PDB file of C-alpha atoms in Angstrom:
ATOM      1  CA  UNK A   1       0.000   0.000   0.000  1.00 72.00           C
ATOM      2  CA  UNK A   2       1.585   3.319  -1.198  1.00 91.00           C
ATOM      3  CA  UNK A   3       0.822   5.951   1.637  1.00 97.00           C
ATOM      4  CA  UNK A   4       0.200   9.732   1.056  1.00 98.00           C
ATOM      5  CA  UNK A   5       3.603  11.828   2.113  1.00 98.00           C
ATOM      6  CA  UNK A   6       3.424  15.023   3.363  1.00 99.00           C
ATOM      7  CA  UNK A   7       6.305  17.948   4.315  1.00 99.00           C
ATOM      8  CA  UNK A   8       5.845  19.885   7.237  1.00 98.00           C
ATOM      9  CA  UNK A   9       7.922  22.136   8.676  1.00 98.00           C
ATOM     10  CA  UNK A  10       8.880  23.048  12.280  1.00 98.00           C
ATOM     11  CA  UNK A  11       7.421  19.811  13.076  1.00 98.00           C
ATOM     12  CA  UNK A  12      10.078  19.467  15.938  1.00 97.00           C
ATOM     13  CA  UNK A  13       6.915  20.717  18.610  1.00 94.00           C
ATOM     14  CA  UNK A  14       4.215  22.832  19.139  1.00 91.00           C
ATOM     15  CA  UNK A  15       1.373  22.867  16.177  1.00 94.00           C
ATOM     16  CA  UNK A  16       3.577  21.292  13.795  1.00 96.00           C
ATOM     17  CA  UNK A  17       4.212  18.386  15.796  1.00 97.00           C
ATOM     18  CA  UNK A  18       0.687  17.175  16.852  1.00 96.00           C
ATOM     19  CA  UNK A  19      -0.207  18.055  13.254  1.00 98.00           C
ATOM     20  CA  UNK A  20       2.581  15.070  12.048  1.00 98.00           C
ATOM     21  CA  UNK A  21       1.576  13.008  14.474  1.00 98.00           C
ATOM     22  CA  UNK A  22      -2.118  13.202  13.244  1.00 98.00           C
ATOM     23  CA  UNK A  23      -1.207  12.680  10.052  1.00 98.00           C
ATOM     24  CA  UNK A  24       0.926   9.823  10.803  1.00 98.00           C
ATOM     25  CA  UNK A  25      -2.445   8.403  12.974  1.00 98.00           C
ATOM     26  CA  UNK A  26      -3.951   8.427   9.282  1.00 97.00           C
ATOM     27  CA  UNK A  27      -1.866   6.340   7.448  1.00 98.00           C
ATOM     28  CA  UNK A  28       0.293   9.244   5.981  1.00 98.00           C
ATOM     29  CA  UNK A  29       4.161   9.511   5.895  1.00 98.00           C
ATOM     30  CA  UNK A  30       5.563  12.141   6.538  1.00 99.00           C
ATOM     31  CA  UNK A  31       9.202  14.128   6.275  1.00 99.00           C
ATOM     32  CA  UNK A  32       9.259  17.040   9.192  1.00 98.00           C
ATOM     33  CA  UNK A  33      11.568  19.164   9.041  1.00 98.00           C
ATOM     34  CA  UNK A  34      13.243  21.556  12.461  1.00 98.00           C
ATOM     35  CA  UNK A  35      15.829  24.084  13.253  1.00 97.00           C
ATOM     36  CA  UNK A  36      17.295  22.932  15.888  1.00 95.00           C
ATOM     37  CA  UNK A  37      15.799  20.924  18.255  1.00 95.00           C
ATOM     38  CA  UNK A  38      17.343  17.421  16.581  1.00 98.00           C
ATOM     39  CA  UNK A  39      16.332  15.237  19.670  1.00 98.00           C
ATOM     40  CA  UNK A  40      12.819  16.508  19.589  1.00 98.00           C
ATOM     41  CA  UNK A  41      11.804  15.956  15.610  1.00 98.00           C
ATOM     42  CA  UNK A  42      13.852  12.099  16.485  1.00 98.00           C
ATOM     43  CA  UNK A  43      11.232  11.694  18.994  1.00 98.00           C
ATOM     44  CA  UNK A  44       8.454  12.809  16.346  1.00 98.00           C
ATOM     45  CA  UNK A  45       9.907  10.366  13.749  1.00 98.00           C
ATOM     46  CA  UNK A  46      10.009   7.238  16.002  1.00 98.00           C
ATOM     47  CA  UNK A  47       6.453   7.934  17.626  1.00 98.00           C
ATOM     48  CA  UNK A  48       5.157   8.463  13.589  1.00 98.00           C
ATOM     49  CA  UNK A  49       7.023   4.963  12.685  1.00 98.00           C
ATOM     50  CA  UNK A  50       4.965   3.124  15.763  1.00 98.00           C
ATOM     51  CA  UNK A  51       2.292   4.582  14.144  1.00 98.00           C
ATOM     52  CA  UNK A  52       3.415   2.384  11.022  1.00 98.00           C
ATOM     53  CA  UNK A  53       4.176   4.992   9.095  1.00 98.00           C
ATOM     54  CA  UNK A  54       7.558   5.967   7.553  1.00 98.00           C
ATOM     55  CA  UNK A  55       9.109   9.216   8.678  1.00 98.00           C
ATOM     56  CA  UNK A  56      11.873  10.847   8.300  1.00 98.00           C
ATOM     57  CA  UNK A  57      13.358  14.233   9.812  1.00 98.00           C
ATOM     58  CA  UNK A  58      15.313  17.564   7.706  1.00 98.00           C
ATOM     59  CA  UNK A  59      17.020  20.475   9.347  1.00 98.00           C
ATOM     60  CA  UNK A  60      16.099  23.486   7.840  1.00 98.00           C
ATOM     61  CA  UNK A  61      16.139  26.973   8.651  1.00 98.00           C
ATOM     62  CA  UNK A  62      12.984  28.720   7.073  1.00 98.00           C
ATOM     63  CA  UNK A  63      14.297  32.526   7.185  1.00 98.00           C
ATOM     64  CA  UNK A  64      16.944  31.852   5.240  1.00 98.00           C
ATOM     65  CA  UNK A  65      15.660  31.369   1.952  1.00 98.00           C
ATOM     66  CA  UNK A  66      19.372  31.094   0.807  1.00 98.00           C
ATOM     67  CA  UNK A  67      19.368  27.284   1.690  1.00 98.00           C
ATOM     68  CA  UNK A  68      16.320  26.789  -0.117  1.00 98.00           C
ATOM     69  CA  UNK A  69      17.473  25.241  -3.519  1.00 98.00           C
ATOM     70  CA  UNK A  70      19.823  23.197  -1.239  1.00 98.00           C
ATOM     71  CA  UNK A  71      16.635  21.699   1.100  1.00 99.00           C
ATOM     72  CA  UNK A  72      14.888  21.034  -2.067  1.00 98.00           C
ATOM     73  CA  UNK A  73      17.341  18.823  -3.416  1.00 98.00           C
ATOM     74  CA  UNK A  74      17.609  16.746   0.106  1.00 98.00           C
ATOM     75  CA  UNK A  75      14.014  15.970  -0.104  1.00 99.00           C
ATOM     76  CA  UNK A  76      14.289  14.915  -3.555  1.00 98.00           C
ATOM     77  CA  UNK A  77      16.901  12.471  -3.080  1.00 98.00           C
ATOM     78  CA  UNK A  78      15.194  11.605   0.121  1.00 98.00           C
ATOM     79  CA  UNK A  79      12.145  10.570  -1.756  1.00 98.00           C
ATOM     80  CA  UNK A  80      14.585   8.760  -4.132  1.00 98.00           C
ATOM     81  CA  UNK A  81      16.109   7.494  -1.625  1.00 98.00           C
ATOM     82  CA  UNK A  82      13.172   5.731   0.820  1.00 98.00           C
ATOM     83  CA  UNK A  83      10.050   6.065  -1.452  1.00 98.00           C
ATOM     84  CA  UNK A  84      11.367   5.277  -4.938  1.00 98.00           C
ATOM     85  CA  UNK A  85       8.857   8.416  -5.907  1.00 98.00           C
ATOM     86  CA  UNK A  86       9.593  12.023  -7.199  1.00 98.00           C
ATOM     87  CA  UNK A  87       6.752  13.831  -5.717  1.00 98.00           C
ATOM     88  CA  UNK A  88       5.332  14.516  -2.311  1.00 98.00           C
ATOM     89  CA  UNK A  89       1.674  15.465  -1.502  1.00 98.00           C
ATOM     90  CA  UNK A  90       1.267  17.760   0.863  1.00 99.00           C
ATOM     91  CA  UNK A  91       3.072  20.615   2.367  1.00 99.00           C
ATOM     92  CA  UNK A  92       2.110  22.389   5.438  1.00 98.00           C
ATOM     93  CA  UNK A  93       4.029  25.756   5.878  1.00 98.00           C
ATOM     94  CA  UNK A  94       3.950  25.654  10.191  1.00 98.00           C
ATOM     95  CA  UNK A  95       7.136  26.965  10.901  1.00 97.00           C
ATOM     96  CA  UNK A  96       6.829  30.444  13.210  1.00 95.00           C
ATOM     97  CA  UNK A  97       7.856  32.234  15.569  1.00 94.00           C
ATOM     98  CA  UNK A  98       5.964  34.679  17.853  1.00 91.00           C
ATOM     99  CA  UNK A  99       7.454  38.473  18.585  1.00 93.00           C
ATOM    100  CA  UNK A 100       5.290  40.307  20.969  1.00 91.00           C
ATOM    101  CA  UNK A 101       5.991  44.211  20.523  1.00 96.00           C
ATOM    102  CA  UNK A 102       4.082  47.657  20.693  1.00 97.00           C
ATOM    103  CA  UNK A 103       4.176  49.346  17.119  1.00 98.00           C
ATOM    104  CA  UNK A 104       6.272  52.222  18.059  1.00 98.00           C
ATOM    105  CA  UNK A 105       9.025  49.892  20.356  1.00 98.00           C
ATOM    106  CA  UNK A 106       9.393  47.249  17.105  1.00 98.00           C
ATOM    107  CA  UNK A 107      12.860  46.933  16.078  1.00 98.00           C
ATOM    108  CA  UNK A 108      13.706  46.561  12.301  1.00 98.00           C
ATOM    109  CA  UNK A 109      15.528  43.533  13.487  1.00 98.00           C
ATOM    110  CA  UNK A 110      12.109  41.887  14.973  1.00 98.00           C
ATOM    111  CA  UNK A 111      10.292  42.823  10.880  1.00 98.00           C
ATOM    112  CA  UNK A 112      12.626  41.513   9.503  1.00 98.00           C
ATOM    113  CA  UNK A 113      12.916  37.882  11.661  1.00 98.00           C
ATOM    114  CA  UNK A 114       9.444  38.329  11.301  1.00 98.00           C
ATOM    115  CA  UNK A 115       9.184  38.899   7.582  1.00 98.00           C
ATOM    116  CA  UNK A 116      11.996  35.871   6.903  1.00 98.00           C
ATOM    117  CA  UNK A 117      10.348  33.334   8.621  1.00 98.00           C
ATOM    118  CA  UNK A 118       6.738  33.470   7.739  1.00 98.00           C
ATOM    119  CA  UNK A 119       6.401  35.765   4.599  1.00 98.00           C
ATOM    120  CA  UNK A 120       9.522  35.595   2.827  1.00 98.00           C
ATOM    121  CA  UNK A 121       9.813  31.519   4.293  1.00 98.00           C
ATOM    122  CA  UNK A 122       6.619  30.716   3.109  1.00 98.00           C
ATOM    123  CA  UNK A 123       6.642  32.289  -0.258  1.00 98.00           C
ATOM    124  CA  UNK A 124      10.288  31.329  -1.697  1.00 98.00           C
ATOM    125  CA  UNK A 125      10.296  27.605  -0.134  1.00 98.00           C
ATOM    126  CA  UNK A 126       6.930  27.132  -1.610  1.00 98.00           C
ATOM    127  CA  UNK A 127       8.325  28.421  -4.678  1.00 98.00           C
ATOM    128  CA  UNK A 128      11.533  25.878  -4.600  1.00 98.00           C
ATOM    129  CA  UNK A 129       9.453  22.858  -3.560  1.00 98.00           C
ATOM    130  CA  UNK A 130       6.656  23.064  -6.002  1.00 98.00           C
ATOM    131  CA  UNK A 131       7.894  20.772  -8.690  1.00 98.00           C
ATOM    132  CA  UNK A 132       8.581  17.938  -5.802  1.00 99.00           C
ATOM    133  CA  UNK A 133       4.374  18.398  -5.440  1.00 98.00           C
ATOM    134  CA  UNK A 134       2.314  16.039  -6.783  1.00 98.00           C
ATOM    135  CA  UNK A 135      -0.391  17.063  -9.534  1.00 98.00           C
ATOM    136  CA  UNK A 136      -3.742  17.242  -7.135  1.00 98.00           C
ATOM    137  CA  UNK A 137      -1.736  17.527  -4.165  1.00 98.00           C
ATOM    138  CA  UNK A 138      -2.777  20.332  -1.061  1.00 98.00           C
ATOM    139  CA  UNK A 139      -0.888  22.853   0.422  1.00 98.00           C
ATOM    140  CA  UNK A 140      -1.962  24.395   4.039  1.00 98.00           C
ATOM    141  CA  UNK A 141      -0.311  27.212   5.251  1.00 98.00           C
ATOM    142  CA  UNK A 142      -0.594  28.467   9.099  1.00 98.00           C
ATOM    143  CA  UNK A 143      -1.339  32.278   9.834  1.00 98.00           C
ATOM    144  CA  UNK A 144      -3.380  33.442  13.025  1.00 96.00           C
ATOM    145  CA  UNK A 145      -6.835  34.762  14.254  1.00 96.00           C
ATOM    146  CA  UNK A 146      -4.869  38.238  15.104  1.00 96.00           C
ATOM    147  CA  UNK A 147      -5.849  38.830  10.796  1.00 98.00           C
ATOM    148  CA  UNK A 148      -9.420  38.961  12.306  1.00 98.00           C
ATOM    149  CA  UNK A 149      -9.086  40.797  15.273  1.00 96.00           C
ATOM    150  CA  UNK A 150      -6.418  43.268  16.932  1.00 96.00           C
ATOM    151  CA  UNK A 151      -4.770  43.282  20.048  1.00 91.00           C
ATOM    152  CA  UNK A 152      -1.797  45.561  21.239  1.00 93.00           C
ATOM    153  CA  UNK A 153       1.404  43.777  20.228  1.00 94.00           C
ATOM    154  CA  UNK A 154       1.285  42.223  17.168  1.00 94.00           C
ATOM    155  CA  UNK A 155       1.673  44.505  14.316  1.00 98.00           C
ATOM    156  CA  UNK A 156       4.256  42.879  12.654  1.00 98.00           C
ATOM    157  CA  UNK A 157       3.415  39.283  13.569  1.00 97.00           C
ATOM    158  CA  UNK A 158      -0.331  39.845  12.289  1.00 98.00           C
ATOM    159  CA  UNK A 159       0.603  41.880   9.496  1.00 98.00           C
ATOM    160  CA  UNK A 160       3.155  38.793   7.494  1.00 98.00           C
ATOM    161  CA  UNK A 161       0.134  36.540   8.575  1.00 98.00           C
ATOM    162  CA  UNK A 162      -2.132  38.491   6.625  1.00 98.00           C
ATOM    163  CA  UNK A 163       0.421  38.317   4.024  1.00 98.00           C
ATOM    164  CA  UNK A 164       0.305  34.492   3.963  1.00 98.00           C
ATOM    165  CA  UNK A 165      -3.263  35.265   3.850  1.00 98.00           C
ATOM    166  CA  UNK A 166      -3.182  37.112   0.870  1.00 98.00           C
ATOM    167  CA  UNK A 167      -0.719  34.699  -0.844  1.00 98.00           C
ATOM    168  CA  UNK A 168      -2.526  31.845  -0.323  1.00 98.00           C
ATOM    169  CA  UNK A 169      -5.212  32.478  -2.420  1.00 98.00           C
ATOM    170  CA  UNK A 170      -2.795  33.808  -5.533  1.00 98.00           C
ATOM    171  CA  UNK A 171      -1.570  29.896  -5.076  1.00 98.00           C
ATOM    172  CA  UNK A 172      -4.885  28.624  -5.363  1.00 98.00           C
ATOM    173  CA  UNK A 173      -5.508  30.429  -8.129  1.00 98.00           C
ATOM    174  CA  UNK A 174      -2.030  30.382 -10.361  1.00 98.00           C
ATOM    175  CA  UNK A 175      -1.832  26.496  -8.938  1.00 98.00           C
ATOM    176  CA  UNK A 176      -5.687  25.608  -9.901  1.00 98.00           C
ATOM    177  CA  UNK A 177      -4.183  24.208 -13.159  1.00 98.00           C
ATOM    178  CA  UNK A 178      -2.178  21.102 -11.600  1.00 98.00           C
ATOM    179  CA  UNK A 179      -5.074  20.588  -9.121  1.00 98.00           C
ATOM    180  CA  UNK A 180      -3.378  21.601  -6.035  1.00 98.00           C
ATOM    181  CA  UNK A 181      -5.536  23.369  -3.229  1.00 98.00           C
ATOM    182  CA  UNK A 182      -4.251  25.445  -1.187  1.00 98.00           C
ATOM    183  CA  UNK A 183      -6.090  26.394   2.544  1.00 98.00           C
ATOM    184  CA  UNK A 184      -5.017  28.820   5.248  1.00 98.00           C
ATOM    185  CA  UNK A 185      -5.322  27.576   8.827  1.00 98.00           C
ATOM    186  CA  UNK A 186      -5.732  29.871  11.349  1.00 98.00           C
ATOM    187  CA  UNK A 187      -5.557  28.961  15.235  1.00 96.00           C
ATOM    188  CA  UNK A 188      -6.264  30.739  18.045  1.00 92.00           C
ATOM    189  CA  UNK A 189      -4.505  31.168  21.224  1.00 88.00           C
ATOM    190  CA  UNK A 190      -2.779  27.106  22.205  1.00 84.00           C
ATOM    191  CA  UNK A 191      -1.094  26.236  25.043  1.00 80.00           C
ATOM    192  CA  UNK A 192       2.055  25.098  23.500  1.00 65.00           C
ATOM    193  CA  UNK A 193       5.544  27.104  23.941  1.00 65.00           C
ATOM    194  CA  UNK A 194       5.219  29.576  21.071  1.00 61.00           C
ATOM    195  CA  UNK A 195       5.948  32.759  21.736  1.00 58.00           C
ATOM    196  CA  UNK A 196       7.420  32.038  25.157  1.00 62.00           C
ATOM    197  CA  UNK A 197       4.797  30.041  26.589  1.00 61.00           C
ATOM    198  CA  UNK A 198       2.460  32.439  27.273  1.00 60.00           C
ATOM    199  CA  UNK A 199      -0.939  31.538  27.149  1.00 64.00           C
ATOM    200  CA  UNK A 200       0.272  27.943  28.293  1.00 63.00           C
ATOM    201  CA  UNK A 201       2.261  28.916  31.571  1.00 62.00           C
ATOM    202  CA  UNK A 202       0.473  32.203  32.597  1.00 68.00           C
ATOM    203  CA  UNK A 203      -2.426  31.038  34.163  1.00 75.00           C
ATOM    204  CA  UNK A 204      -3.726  34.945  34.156  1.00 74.00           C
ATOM    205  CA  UNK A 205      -3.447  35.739  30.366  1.00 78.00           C
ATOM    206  CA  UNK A 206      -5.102  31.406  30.201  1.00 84.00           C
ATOM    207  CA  UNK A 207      -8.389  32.514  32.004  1.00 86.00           C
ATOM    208  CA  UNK A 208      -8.933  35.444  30.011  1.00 88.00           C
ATOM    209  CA  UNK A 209      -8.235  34.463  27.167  1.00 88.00           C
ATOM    210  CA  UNK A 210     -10.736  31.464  27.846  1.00 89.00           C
ATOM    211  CA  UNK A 211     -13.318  34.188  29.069  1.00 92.00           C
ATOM    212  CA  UNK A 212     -13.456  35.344  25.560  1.00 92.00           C
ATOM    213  CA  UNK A 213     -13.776  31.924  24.071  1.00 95.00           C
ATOM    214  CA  UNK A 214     -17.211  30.734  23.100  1.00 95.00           C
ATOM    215  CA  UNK A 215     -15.958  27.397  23.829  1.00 95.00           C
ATOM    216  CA  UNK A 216     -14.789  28.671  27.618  1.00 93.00           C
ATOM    217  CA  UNK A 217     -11.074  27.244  27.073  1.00 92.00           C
ATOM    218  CA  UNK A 218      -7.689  27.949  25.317  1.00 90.00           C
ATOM    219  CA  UNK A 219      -7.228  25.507  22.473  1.00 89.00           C
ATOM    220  CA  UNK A 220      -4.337  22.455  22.838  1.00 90.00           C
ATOM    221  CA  UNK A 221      -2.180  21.468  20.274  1.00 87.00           C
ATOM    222  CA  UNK A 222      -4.364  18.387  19.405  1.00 91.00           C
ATOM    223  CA  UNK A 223      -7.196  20.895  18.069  1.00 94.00           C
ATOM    224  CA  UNK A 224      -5.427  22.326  15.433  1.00 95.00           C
ATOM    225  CA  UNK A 225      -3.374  19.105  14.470  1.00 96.00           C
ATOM    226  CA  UNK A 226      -6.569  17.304  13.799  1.00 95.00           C
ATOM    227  CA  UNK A 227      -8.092  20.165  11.581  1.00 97.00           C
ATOM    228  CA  UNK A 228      -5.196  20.403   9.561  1.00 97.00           C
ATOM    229  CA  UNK A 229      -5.044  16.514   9.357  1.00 97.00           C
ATOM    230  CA  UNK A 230      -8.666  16.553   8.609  1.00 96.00           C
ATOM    231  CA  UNK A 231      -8.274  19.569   5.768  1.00 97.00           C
ATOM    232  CA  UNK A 232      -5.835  17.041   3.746  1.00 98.00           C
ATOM    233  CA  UNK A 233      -8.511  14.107   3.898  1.00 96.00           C
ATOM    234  CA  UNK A 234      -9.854  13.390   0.495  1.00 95.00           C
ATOM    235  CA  UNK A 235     -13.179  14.507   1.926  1.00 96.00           C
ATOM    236  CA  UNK A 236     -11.753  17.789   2.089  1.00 97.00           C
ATOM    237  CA  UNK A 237     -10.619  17.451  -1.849  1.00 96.00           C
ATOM    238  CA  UNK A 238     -12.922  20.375  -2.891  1.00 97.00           C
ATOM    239  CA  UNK A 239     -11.959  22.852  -0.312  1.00 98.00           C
ATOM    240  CA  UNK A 240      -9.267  25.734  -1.559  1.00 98.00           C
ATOM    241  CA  UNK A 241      -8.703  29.426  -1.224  1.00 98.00           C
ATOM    242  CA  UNK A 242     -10.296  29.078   2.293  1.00 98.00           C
ATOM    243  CA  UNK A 243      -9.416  30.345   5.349  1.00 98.00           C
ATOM    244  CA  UNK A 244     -10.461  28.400   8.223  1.00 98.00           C
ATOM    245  CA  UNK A 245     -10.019  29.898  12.203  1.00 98.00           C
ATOM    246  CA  UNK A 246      -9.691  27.001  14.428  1.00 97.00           C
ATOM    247  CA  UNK A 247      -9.938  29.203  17.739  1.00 95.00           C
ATOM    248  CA  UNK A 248     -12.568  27.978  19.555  1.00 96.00           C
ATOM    249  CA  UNK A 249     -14.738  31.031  18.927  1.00 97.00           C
ATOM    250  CA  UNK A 250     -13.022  34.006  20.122  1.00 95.00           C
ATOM    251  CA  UNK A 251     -13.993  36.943  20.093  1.00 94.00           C
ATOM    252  CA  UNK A 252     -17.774  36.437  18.062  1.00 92.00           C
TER     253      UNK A 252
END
């Protein structure tokens, strides 16, 4: 049985990690890929094998889009190499970081970590892995409810999320031809350790943040892994050039 393979990066923890690992609970393979934490995306890869799938893990540093053409050509032999196939399926662009600044005290240093990473990241490795795509495969990128709402600290951040926003549905369109969909996911507040660990270890900015939530909670990792795991289901085929808020209802 040939399984589905899917890329996603910064799969080392956090969103990205729960979203392999539900992927892998579906009977897809997957390559993750992480910065730094190499102990972390091994322990990814051997829970996804137990799973019985086959998984491998890639260092790669998405805000430097110098390496890009480099990464590209790992995957390829990898796929060579372990799948005897050309092409992957899906690509989920997770890989993030969070800066939390006032407009007027944000460094040009903080844009532009800001603008390599999840703009400039998601646009130019897109760009270098899209022959390694299969013909009707999906691509899911990750931006954030702050697009929807504001809140005091987040200019920058928000603002390259609404970029991905933006670009997302110029892929859907330009990549409509080879039958590749392409969805924005958007989560809410999570208690994982983006950012710092904010909403998962300060039990103040937790509650009220849950006060605001329809739902009466902060999301877990878990909730957005399944979505996205759910979006690349073939009985999600039809769905593209959406963006879907997975936030527990905040703010409604």
């Amino acid at each position: 049985m040939t399984h589905p393979i899917a890329l996603i990066t910064g799969a080392s923890r956090g969103l990205g990690k729960h979203s392999a690992l539900a992927l892998a609970a579906k009977g897809v393979d997957l390559i993750i890929t992480y910065r730094s934490q190499a102990d972390e995306a091994a322990s990814v890869v051997t829970r996804a094998r137990a799973l019985g799938v086959k998984a491998h893990a890639l260092a790669l540093d998405v805000g430097d889009s110098a390496s890009f053409a480099a990464f590209a050509d790992e995957v390829r032999q990898l796929l060579q190499r372990e799948w005897q196939r050309e092409r992957f399926n899906f690509l989920v662009n997770n890989a993030g970081v969070g800066i939390h600044a006032d407009f007027e005290q944000t460094t040009e240093q903080q844009f532009d970590t800001l603008l390599n990473i999840h703009l400039r990241g998601t646009f130019f490795l897109t760009q270098q892995l899209l022959p390694l795509i299969m013909d009707g495969g999906r691509i899911v990128n990750l931006s954030t409810d702050l697009t929807r709402f504001a809140l005091p600290g987040y200019a920058a951040y928000a603002a390259m999320k609404g970029g991905i926003e933006v670009l997302s549905r110029y892929l859907a369109l330009e990549l409509g031809p080879r039958g590749i969909a392409v969805n924005v996911v958007a989560p809410g507040a999570i208690e994982t350790d983006f950012g710092g660990g904010l909403v998962r270890d300060n039990k103040a900015v937790n509650e009220r943040i849950a006060s605001q939530t329809a739902l009466g909670r902060v999301g877990q990792p878990d909730d957005v892994g399944g979505v996205i795991a759910a979006l690349l289901s073939d009985d999600n085929r039809w769905l593209n050039a959406q963006r879907i808020e997975v936030s527990g209802g905040i703010f409604i």
